[in-house]
Structures are given as C-alpha cells and as structure tokens.
Amino acid sequence: MSDLVIAYAQQQREKYLNDLIEYLAIPSVSAQPQHKQDVNRAAAWLCDHLRVIGMEARVMETGGHPVVYAEWLSAGANRPTVLVYGHYDVQPAEPLDLWRSDPFAAVIRDGVIYGRGSSDNKGQHMAHIKAVESFLAQKTPLPVNVKFLIEGEEEIGGPHLGAFIAANKQLLACDVIMISDSALLAPDQPSLLYALRGLLYFEVEARCAAHDLHSGSYGGNVQNPAMALAQILARLKDEHGHITVPAFYDAVRVLDSFERAEIARIPMSEQQIMAESGASQVFGEPGYNVAERMGARPTLEINGLWSGYTGEGAKTVLPATAHAKISCRLVPHQNPAEIYKSVVEYMQALTPPGVSLSFKVLQEGTRGTLIDRDAPQIQAAARAAQATYGKAPIYVLEGGSIPVVNDFQDVLGKPIALLGFGLSSDNIHAPDEHYPVRCYEKGIEASIRFLTEL
Ligand code: BES
Ligand code: MN
C-alpha cells in the first residue's frame, strides 16, 4: 500500500515544495513581539492547509501563541491513533546580514531549501502533513487515525503548552506520538532518539556600586563587577571542561552496554564537529567521545555576557553591574531544581566581599527524558526508517531539548517516536538555515511508511 502512496507523493513533488515555500514565507518568530501578527498568520495558514487536505482543523488559544489542532479519525476506533507534534514558530533570523538570501523568502539553491524554519521545524512537520495528504488525496484508505498538534512557542520554551496538553487530555488521546524535530546522523543513516537533554536557564547580575563610576576616580578602590563575575564564572569549570559545581554529576546515569554499543555506531567524529562548527579543535570533558559528550553528559555554558561600555570608541567607565546568561543541559535523572540550587550556592560561595549576586530563572528547568525503545510503536518507526533510508536507525542520546516530550510522557503516557528528517549541518538557529529537498521527500516517504507499518 505504501508504494502507491509514495508514488503519488513523488508526482506531487513540485506542489509539495511550493506549499512548504509558501509556509516558510510567514515570519512566525515567537520571541519577537513585532511578529505577533505573523505568528497568528502562520497558525491560520496551517489550519487552512490542514482543512484543504481533508482534515478537521482548528486554531486553539493557549494564553500565549495559539496551537493548531487537526484530526482525521475515520480509520475507526479499532485502529491506532497517531499524534504528530511539531512547531510552527521559528527562531529569530538575526543577524540578517549573514544570510545569503532573505530568511523569509525561501529559495532553492543546488537542491537545498534556504529559509528560517526550513529544517526547524516547518519542513519536518510538513513532511508528515504531506504524507497524510498523499493518502487522503487519492482516496487510499489511511490505515490509522491521525491527529496533529502544531504549537507556536517551542523556540521560547513556551510556558503554555504543558497546561494545554493537561487540559486537553481526551482530545489528544492517542497510541503513539510522532515527533520529527531532530536530525538524521547522515543522509542515509536514520536515528531514533531515546533520550533528550533537559534545560535550565538563568541570568545572574553582579553588582558592586550604586551606579557607573569614573574609572580614574574610583578604579583601584572598588570592585569591578565584570572582573569579579569573570573570576566566578571561570571557576565553574576546570581547564579541561569538567564542571566543578559540587554534586553536579551525582545523578548522571552510567550507560549500559547496549547504549555504549549504539554510541560506537554513531558516525560522528571530531572532524565533523570541527567542519560543521568552524572550530579549530574540539574541546570537552576528558574520557568521553563527542557523541557521549553530546548526549550523555550534562553541560554548563555561558550564553551571554555583558557589562560596561560596549559601543564604539573608548569610555573610561567602571561599570556598576555585570551580567551573564547561563544554561545547563541536563541528562535524565538530574533534577533541574537541585542543580540550580547547587550552582547558585557555589557561585555565592565564590563571590568576594564587595560584590553581590542576584539570580533570575529564565526557563524553569526541563528535566532530561528517557524513552522506551522497545515499544511496538517505536519498532514501527524503526522499520519505516530502515525501508526509507536503507539502514536500520541508530538509537541516539540527543543533546538538544524538546521540552514537550516530558508533558506528553506525564499526561498521555504513550511511546514517543523521535524520528528526525533534518541534517545536523542544517544551520538550525543560525544564519542560512537550510533543508535539503531530498530530506523533505525522504521524510514524506518515511512518514507514509510509518503510518502503514503502524
Ligand atoms: N529542534 C530543536 C531541538 C533539537 C536540536 C533536537 C538539535 C535535536 C537536535 C528544538 O527546536 C530546539 O531548539 N529546542 C530548544 C529548546 C529550548 C528553547 C527549551 C533547544 O534545545 O535549545
Ligand atoms: Mn525545533
């Protein structure tokens, strides 16, 4: 059955590409208030699109950016139901001058679609929409019931979706959740994520004086908060990259032998990290390879750092305050609240007299997630991936975070198939984000096969 549907999808190649390009033209940047109308427009566009392909769809309020919900339940109550999750919001496109083409006027160059959201995540959930469209358009019976939940606050760690899911448990009831918001390991090597890192994000302010001071009159007589903060931050890790916060690693899980064998199969090298990042060498905790550091070890990173005068020219100022944004990627079993407490206490302990620190949590911690690899629904995804890409998927511990996975686990309690259609080289969250046309087409095929295998 899936062959006929795939053949139809291939005939529709141009149309399916054009639909994605139209969707990518809507700058649904969830973080920027000036794009609020565009966010709503993307939701409305998507809702219309889902209706046109034959689903019942609606835009639903959440208290923040709306979600788009759609369903097709005509396979009947004795057939399984898939809930496909995705996000229609995108990261800000800035810095704009580093894009080769307009981030919101997607173009295809050398078989690759360039545009913000092309890989993360419009292009990936559109693959599932096009799979469903391919069944419905030619009246091939869709073998399973399908629901879509496409949200608009993923890129801002949105506070509303968890409550929405809890309040709509019946509406979202399903047998499996499918999420394509990650990457293949290589164009012909699929992966199924079975762990995601969580995230804890906070900001710290170091203050020494009541207001900025003349650095000639006061320099040498009062603490400089930028220097003090730099010294505190520098002590959060040793020179090898090992985090020195007490108890930080206490709950980190030791991998079992299956996991170590899977990690050994991951085609990820130091060279690849260097090539993709432009870094002249890799740097990380001794004793772990790059795949382990990416998925199995927690991090502590400075995401922003500022103080004093950063404009053009010289200004002889002794700043009153210094700031840093810091985040930790947490692995399963680490408790975000406890980790936050340990980090804050340690930073306080490192703070010299004359300096005071204040903290603000920017994103309530999301804990890391572990997923049951053996569930039959996940095995259906594995078979679909193998048939599409020619290789059995590798089970991967992912470094990024997809916070909704925790909500799905807590509220719906069903297996979650995390089958990514992008590539790690797609520049997500960066200038020139892109998505190979081939990845889109293969994603559609994989989705058609998944719906059939299920
Ligand atoms: N698609 C990414 C998550 C991801 C990144 C999965 C790389 C696999 C590989 C997702 O849109 C994302 O960026 N999530 C944020 C979540 C955060 C804002 C809570 C992340 O990981 O930074
Ligand atoms: Mn994403």
Coordinates of C-alpha atoms and ligand atoms in Angstrom, one line a residue:
M1 CA 0.0 0.0 0.0
S2 CA 2.7 2.5 0.9
D3 CA 4.3 2.2 -2.5
L4 CA 1.2 3.6 -4.3
V5 CA 1.0 6.4 -1.9
I6 CA 4.7 7.1 -2.2
A7 CA 4.4 7.2 -6.0
Y8 CA 1.6 9.7 -5.6
A9 CA 3.8 11.9 -3.3
Q10 CA 6.6 11.8 -5.9
Q11 CA 4.2 13.0 -8.6
Q12 CA 3.3 15.9 -6.3
R13 CA 6.9 16.9 -5.8
E14 CA 6.6 20.4 -7.2
K15 CA 3.4 21.2 -5.4
Y16 CA 4.6 19.9 -2.0
L17 CA 7.7 22.0 -2.3
N18 CA 5.7 25.1 -3.2
D19 CA 3.4 24.6 -0.3
L20 CA 6.4 24.5 2.1
I21 CA 7.9 27.6 0.5
E22 CA 4.7 29.5 1.0
Y23 CA 4.6 28.4 4.7
L24 CA 8.3 29.5 5.1
A25 CA 7.4 33.0 3.9
I26 CA 5.5 33.7 7.1
P27 CA 8.0 35.1 9.7
S28 CA 6.5 33.3 12.7
V29 CA 9.2 34.3 15.1
S30 CA 7.7 33.5 18.5
A31 CA 10.3 35.5 20.5
Q32 CA 9.7 38.9 18.9
P33 CA 6.6 40.9 19.7
Q34 CA 6.7 42.7 16.4
H35 CA 6.0 39.3 14.7
K36 CA 2.9 38.5 16.8
Q37 CA 0.6 39.0 13.7
D38 CA 2.8 36.7 11.7
V39 CA 2.7 34.1 14.4
N40 CA -1.1 34.2 14.2
R41 CA -1.0 34.2 10.4
A42 CA 1.2 31.1 10.4
A43 CA -1.3 29.3 12.6
A44 CA -4.2 30.4 10.4
W45 CA -2.3 29.4 7.2
L46 CA -1.6 26.0 8.7
C47 CA -5.1 25.4 9.9
D48 CA -6.5 26.3 6.4
H49 CA -3.9 24.0 4.8
L50 CA -4.9 21.1 7.1
R51 CA -8.5 21.6 6.1
V52 CA -7.7 21.7 2.4
I53 CA -6.0 18.3 2.6
G54 CA -9.1 16.9 4.2
M55 CA -8.7 17.1 8.0
E56 CA -10.8 18.8 10.6
A57 CA -8.7 21.6 11.9
R58 CA -8.9 24.5 14.3
V59 CA -6.7 27.1 15.9
M60 CA -6.9 26.9 19.7
E61 CA -6.0 29.5 22.2
T62 CA -3.4 28.7 24.9
G63 CA -2.9 32.0 26.7
G64 CA 0.2 32.5 24.6
H65 CA 0.7 31.8 20.9
P66 CA -2.1 29.5 19.7
V67 CA -1.8 25.9 18.7
V68 CA -3.2 24.3 15.6
Y69 CA -5.0 21.1 16.2
A70 CA -6.3 18.8 13.4
E71 CA -7.7 15.3 13.2
W72 CA -8.8 12.6 10.8
L73 CA -10.3 9.8 12.7
S74 CA -12.2 7.9 10.0
A75 CA -9.9 4.8 10.2
G76 CA -12.2 3.8 13.1
A77 CA -11.9 3.1 16.8
N78 CA -10.3 -0.3 16.4
R79 CA -7.3 1.3 14.6
P80 CA -4.4 3.0 16.3
T81 CA -4.2 6.8 16.5
V82 CA -1.0 8.8 15.9
L83 CA -0.5 12.2 17.3
V84 CA 2.1 14.2 15.3
Y85 CA 3.7 17.1 17.1
G86 CA 5.6 20.0 15.5
H87 CA 6.1 23.7 16.0
Y88 CA 5.3 26.4 13.5
D89 CA 7.3 29.1 15.4
V90 CA 10.8 29.8 14.3
Q91 CA 13.9 31.3 15.9
P92 CA 14.7 35.0 15.2
A93 CA 16.6 35.3 11.8
E94 CA 19.2 37.8 13.2
P95 CA 21.9 38.6 12.3
L96 CA 20.3 39.3 8.9
D97 CA 23.5 40.4 7.1
L98 CA 24.9 36.9 7.4
W99 CA 22.2 35.3 5.3
R100 CA 22.9 34.8 1.6
S101 CA 19.2 35.2 0.8
D102 CA 16.1 36.6 2.6
P103 CA 15.3 34.2 5.5
F104 CA 11.6 34.7 4.8
A105 CA 11.6 34.3 1.1
A106 CA 12.8 30.7 0.8
V107 CA 14.8 29.8 -2.3
I108 CA 16.2 26.5 -3.6
R109 CA 19.9 26.5 -4.4
D110 CA 21.5 23.3 -5.5
G111 CA 18.7 21.1 -4.3
V112 CA 18.6 22.8 -0.9
I113 CA 15.8 25.0 0.5
Y114 CA 17.2 28.0 2.4
G115 CA 15.0 29.8 4.8
R116 CA 14.3 30.3 8.5
G117 CA 12.3 27.3 9.8
S118 CA 13.0 25.1 6.8
S119 CA 14.6 22.4 8.9
D120 CA 13.5 23.5 12.4
N121 CA 10.7 22.8 12.2
K122 CA 8.3 23.7 9.3
G123 CA 9.9 21.4 6.8
Q124 CA 9.9 18.5 9.1
H125 CA 6.2 18.5 10.3
M126 CA 5.2 19.4 6.7
A127 CA 6.6 16.1 5.7
H128 CA 4.0 14.4 7.9
I129 CA 1.2 16.7 6.6
K130 CA 2.2 15.8 3.0
A131 CA 2.2 12.1 3.9
V132 CA -1.3 12.3 5.2
E133 CA -2.3 14.4 2.2
S134 CA -0.9 11.7 -0.1
F135 CA -3.3 9.2 1.4
L136 CA -6.3 11.4 1.5
A137 CA -5.9 13.0 -1.9
Q138 CA -6.1 9.7 -3.8
K139 CA -8.7 8.2 -1.5
T140 CA -6.3 5.4 -0.4
P141 CA -7.6 4.4 2.9
L142 CA -5.4 5.9 5.6
P143 CA -4.8 2.9 7.8
V144 CA -4.6 4.8 11.1
N145 CA -6.3 7.8 12.8
V146 CA -4.1 10.9 12.7
K147 CA -4.0 14.0 15.0
F148 CA -1.7 17.0 14.5
L149 CA -0.7 19.3 17.4
I150 CA 1.5 22.1 16.0
E151 CA 2.4 24.7 18.5
G152 CA 3.8 28.2 18.4
E153 CA 6.0 28.6 21.5
E154 CA 8.6 25.9 21.2
E155 CA 11.5 28.2 20.5
I156 CA 10.8 30.3 23.6
G157 CA 10.4 27.3 25.9
G158 CA 6.7 28.3 26.0
P159 CA 5.1 28.2 29.3
H160 CA 1.5 27.4 28.0
L161 CA 1.7 24.1 26.1
G162 CA 2.1 21.9 29.2
A163 CA -1.2 23.3 30.6
F164 CA -2.8 23.0 27.2
I165 CA -1.9 19.3 27.0
A166 CA -3.1 18.7 30.5
A167 CA -6.4 20.4 29.8
N168 CA -6.9 18.5 26.6
K169 CA -6.0 15.0 27.5
Q170 CA -9.1 13.5 25.8
L171 CA -8.7 15.5 22.6
L172 CA -5.0 14.4 22.4
A173 CA -5.6 10.8 23.4
C174 CA -3.5 8.5 21.1
D175 CA -1.5 5.3 20.9
V176 CA 1.8 6.9 19.8
I177 CA 3.3 10.4 19.5
M178 CA 5.5 11.1 16.4
I179 CA 7.9 14.0 16.6
S180 CA 10.3 14.9 13.8
D181 CA 12.3 17.8 15.3
S182 CA 15.8 16.4 15.1
A183 CA 18.4 15.2 12.6
L184 CA 19.5 12.1 10.7
L185 CA 23.0 11.1 11.5
A186 CA 23.9 11.2 7.8
P187 CA 21.7 11.4 4.7
D188 CA 21.4 7.6 4.7
Q189 CA 21.6 7.0 8.4
P190 CA 18.4 7.5 10.4
S191 CA 18.3 7.8 14.1
L192 CA 15.7 7.3 16.7
L193 CA 16.2 9.5 19.8
Y194 CA 15.6 7.7 23.1
A195 CA 16.9 10.4 25.4
L196 CA 16.9 14.1 25.3
R197 CA 18.7 16.6 27.5
G198 CA 16.7 18.9 29.6
L199 CA 17.5 22.6 30.1
L200 CA 17.9 25.0 33.0
Y201 CA 18.4 28.7 32.0
F202 CA 19.1 31.6 34.3
E203 CA 20.6 35.1 34.4
V204 CA 23.0 36.5 37.0
E205 CA 23.8 40.1 37.9
A206 CA 26.9 41.0 39.8
R207 CA 26.7 44.5 41.4
C208 CA 29.4 46.5 43.1
A209 CA 28.4 50.1 43.0
A210 CA 25.1 52.1 43.1
H211 CA 25.8 53.5 39.6
D212 CA 28.5 53.6 37.0
L213 CA 31.7 55.4 38.1
H214 CA 34.6 57.3 36.6
S215 CA 37.3 54.7 36.3
G216 CA 40.0 57.2 37.1
S217 CA 38.5 58.4 40.3
Y218 CA 37.3 55.1 41.6
G219 CA 39.2 52.4 39.7
G220 CA 41.6 50.6 42.1
N221 CA 39.3 51.5 45.1
V222 CA 36.2 49.5 44.4
Q223 CA 35.5 46.1 43.0
N224 CA 34.9 45.8 39.3
P225 CA 31.8 43.6 38.7
A226 CA 32.9 42.5 35.3
M227 CA 36.2 41.3 36.7
A228 CA 34.5 39.7 39.7
L229 CA 31.9 37.9 37.6
A230 CA 34.6 36.7 35.1
Q231 CA 36.5 35.2 38.0
I232 CA 33.5 33.5 39.5
L233 CA 32.5 32.1 36.1
A234 CA 36.0 30.9 35.4
R235 CA 35.8 28.7 38.4
L236 CA 32.6 26.9 37.4
K237 CA 34.7 24.6 35.2
D238 CA 38.3 23.4 35.3
E239 CA 40.6 23.9 32.3
H240 CA 39.5 20.5 30.8
G241 CA 35.9 21.4 30.7
H242 CA 34.8 19.4 33.8
I243 CA 32.1 21.2 35.8
T244 CA 33.3 21.9 39.3
V245 CA 29.9 22.7 40.9
P246 CA 29.6 20.3 43.9
A247 CA 27.2 17.4 43.3
F248 CA 26.6 18.5 39.7
Y249 CA 27.3 15.0 38.3
D250 CA 25.9 13.0 41.2
A251 CA 22.7 11.8 39.4
V252 CA 24.3 11.3 36.0
R253 CA 23.4 7.8 34.7
V254 CA 26.1 5.4 33.7
L255 CA 25.4 4.0 30.2
D256 CA 24.6 0.3 29.8
S257 CA 26.3 -2.0 27.3
F258 CA 23.5 -1.6 24.7
E259 CA 23.9 2.1 24.9
R260 CA 27.7 2.0 24.6
A261 CA 27.4 -0.3 21.6
E262 CA 24.9 2.1 19.9
I263 CA 27.2 5.1 20.6
A264 CA 30.0 3.3 18.9
R265 CA 27.9 3.0 15.8
I266 CA 27.2 6.7 15.6
P267 CA 29.1 8.2 12.6
M268 CA 30.1 11.4 14.4
S269 CA 33.7 12.4 14.5
E270 CA 35.8 15.2 15.9
Q271 CA 36.5 16.2 12.3
Q272 CA 32.8 16.5 11.6
I273 CA 32.3 18.8 14.7
M274 CA 35.2 20.9 13.5
A275 CA 33.9 21.1 10.0
E276 CA 30.3 22.0 11.0
S277 CA 31.3 24.5 13.7
G278 CA 34.4 26.1 12.2
A279 CA 36.2 25.5 15.5
S280 CA 39.9 24.6 15.1
Q281 CA 39.6 21.8 17.6
V282 CA 37.1 20.0 19.8
F283 CA 37.1 20.7 23.5
G284 CA 35.3 18.8 26.2
E285 CA 35.3 16.6 29.2
P286 CA 38.2 14.1 29.1
G287 CA 37.4 10.5 28.9
Y288 CA 34.3 10.9 26.7
N289 CA 34.0 10.9 22.9
V290 CA 32.0 13.5 21.0
A291 CA 28.8 11.5 20.9
E292 CA 28.9 10.8 24.6
R293 CA 29.6 14.5 25.4
M294 CA 26.7 15.5 23.1
G295 CA 24.0 13.2 24.7
A296 CA 25.2 11.5 27.8
R297 CA 26.9 14.3 29.7
P298 CA 25.5 17.5 31.1
T299 CA 26.8 20.9 30.3
L300 CA 27.1 24.4 31.8
E301 CA 27.5 27.1 29.2
I302 CA 27.6 30.9 29.2
N303 CA 25.1 32.0 26.6
G304 CA 25.6 35.8 27.0
L305 CA 28.0 38.0 28.9
W306 CA 27.9 41.8 29.2
S307 CA 29.0 44.8 31.3
G308 CA 30.1 48.3 30.9
Y309 CA 30.6 50.1 27.7
T310 CA 30.4 48.0 24.5
G311 CA 29.7 50.8 21.9
E312 CA 32.2 52.3 19.6
G313 CA 35.3 54.1 20.9
A314 CA 36.6 54.3 24.4
K315 CA 34.7 55.2 27.6
T316 CA 36.5 55.3 30.9
V317 CA 33.8 53.8 33.0
L318 CA 33.8 51.5 36.0
P319 CA 30.6 49.7 35.5
A320 CA 28.1 49.2 38.4
T321 CA 26.9 45.8 37.2
A322 CA 27.9 42.8 35.0
H323 CA 25.6 40.2 33.7
A324 CA 25.7 36.6 32.3
K325 CA 23.1 34.3 30.9
I326 CA 23.9 30.7 31.8
S327 CA 22.3 27.4 30.8
C328 CA 22.8 23.8 31.7
R329 CA 21.8 20.9 29.5
L330 CA 20.8 18.2 31.9
V331 CA 20.7 14.5 31.3
P332 CA 18.0 12.1 32.5
H333 CA 17.7 11.8 36.4
Q334 CA 19.4 15.1 37.1
N335 CA 16.9 17.3 38.9
P336 CA 16.8 20.8 37.5
A337 CA 15.8 22.5 40.8
E338 CA 18.5 20.8 42.7
I339 CA 21.1 21.6 40.1
Y340 CA 20.0 25.2 40.1
K341 CA 20.4 25.4 43.9
S342 CA 23.9 23.8 43.7
V343 CA 25.1 26.3 41.0
V344 CA 23.7 29.3 42.9
E345 CA 25.2 28.2 46.2
Y346 CA 28.5 27.6 44.6
M347 CA 28.6 30.9 42.8
Q348 CA 27.6 32.7 46.1
A349 CA 30.4 30.9 47.9
L350 CA 32.9 32.1 45.2
T351 CA 31.7 35.7 45.5
P352 CA 34.3 38.1 47.1
P353 CA 33.3 40.8 49.6
G354 CA 32.0 44.0 47.9
V355 CA 30.2 42.1 45.2
S356 CA 26.6 40.9 45.4
L357 CA 25.0 38.5 43.0
S358 CA 21.3 38.3 42.1
F359 CA 19.7 35.5 40.1
K360 CA 16.7 35.2 37.8
V361 CA 15.4 32.0 36.3
L362 CA 14.6 32.5 32.7
Q363 CA 13.4 29.0 31.9
E364 CA 12.0 26.7 34.6
G365 CA 14.1 23.7 34.3
T366 CA 13.0 20.9 32.0
R367 CA 14.4 17.5 33.0
G368 CA 16.1 15.2 30.6
T369 CA 13.9 12.4 29.2
L370 CA 14.3 8.7 28.6
I371 CA 12.1 6.8 26.2
D372 CA 11.2 3.1 25.9
R373 CA 13.0 1.9 22.8
D374 CA 11.2 -1.5 22.7
A375 CA 7.6 -0.3 22.4
P376 CA 6.0 -1.8 19.2
Q377 CA 5.1 1.7 18.0
I378 CA 8.8 2.7 18.1
Q379 CA 9.6 -0.5 16.2
A380 CA 7.1 0.5 13.5
A381 CA 9.1 3.8 13.2
A382 CA 12.3 1.8 13.1
R383 CA 11.0 -0.3 10.2
A384 CA 9.8 2.7 8.3
A385 CA 13.2 4.4 8.7
Q386 CA 15.1 1.3 7.6
A387 CA 12.9 0.9 4.4
T388 CA 13.2 4.6 3.6
Y389 CA 16.9 5.2 4.2
G390 CA 18.3 1.7 3.6
K391 CA 19.8 1.4 7.1
A392 CA 18.5 0.5 10.5
P393 CA 18.2 3.5 12.7
I394 CA 20.7 4.0 15.5
Y395 CA 19.3 4.8 18.9
V396 CA 20.7 8.1 20.0
L397 CA 21.0 10.2 23.1
E398 CA 20.3 13.7 21.8
G399 CA 22.0 16.8 23.1
G400 CA 19.1 19.3 22.3
S401 CA 15.9 19.6 24.2
I402 CA 12.3 19.1 23.2
P403 CA 10.5 20.0 26.4
V404 CA 7.1 18.9 25.3
V405 CA 8.3 15.3 25.4
N406 CA 8.0 15.5 29.2
D407 CA 4.5 16.8 29.1
F408 CA 3.5 14.0 26.7
Q409 CA 5.0 11.4 28.9
D410 CA 3.4 12.8 32.0
V411 CA -0.1 13.4 30.6
L412 CA -0.6 10.9 27.7
G413 CA 1.9 8.2 28.9
K414 CA 2.3 6.8 25.4
P415 CA 5.5 5.9 23.5
I416 CA 7.1 8.8 21.6
A417 CA 8.8 8.2 18.3
L418 CA 11.5 10.8 17.7
L419 CA 12.5 10.3 14.1
G420 CA 14.3 13.3 12.7
F421 CA 14.3 14.3 9.0
G422 CA 16.9 17.1 9.0
L423 CA 20.6 17.0 9.0
S424 CA 22.9 18.2 11.8
S425 CA 24.5 20.6 9.2
D426 CA 21.2 22.4 8.5
N427 CA 22.3 25.5 10.5
I428 CA 19.2 25.5 12.7
H429 CA 19.1 28.6 15.0
A430 CA 21.8 30.2 12.7
P431 CA 22.1 32.2 9.5
D432 CA 21.4 30.3 6.3
E433 CA 19.2 27.7 7.9
H434 CA 18.5 25.1 5.2
Y435 CA 16.9 21.8 4.5
P436 CA 17.8 19.6 1.5
V437 CA 14.8 18.9 -0.8
R438 CA 15.9 15.2 -0.6
C439 CA 15.4 15.3 3.2
Y440 CA 11.9 16.6 2.7
E441 CA 11.0 14.0 0.2
K442 CA 12.5 11.2 2.3
G443 CA 10.7 12.5 5.3
I444 CA 7.4 12.2 3.4
E445 CA 8.2 8.7 2.4
A446 CA 9.3 7.7 5.9
S447 CA 6.0 9.1 7.3
I448 CA 3.9 7.3 4.7
R449 CA 5.7 4.0 5.7
F450 CA 5.3 4.7 9.4
L451 CA 1.5 5.2 9.1
T452 CA 1.3 2.0 7.1
E453 CA 3.6 0.0 9.5
L454 CA 1.7 1.0 12.5
Ligands
BES1 N1 14.7 21.1 17.2 C1 15.3 21.6 18.3 C2 15.8 20.6 19.3 C3 16.9 19.8 18.7 C4 18.1 20.4 18.3 C5 16.8 18.4 18.5 C6 19.1 19.7 17.8 C7 17.8 17.7 18.0 C8 19.0 18.3 17.6 C9 14.3 22.5 19.1 O1 13.5 23.3 18.3 C10 15.1 23.4 20.0 O2 15.9 24.2 19.5 N2 14.8 23.3 21.3 C11 15.4 24.2 22.2 C12 14.5 24.1 23.4 C13 14.7 25.2 24.4 C14 14.3 26.5 23.9 C15 13.8 24.9 25.6 C16 16.8 23.9 22.5 O3 17.2 22.7 22.5 O4 17.6 24.8 22.7
MN2 MN 12.8 22.6 16.7

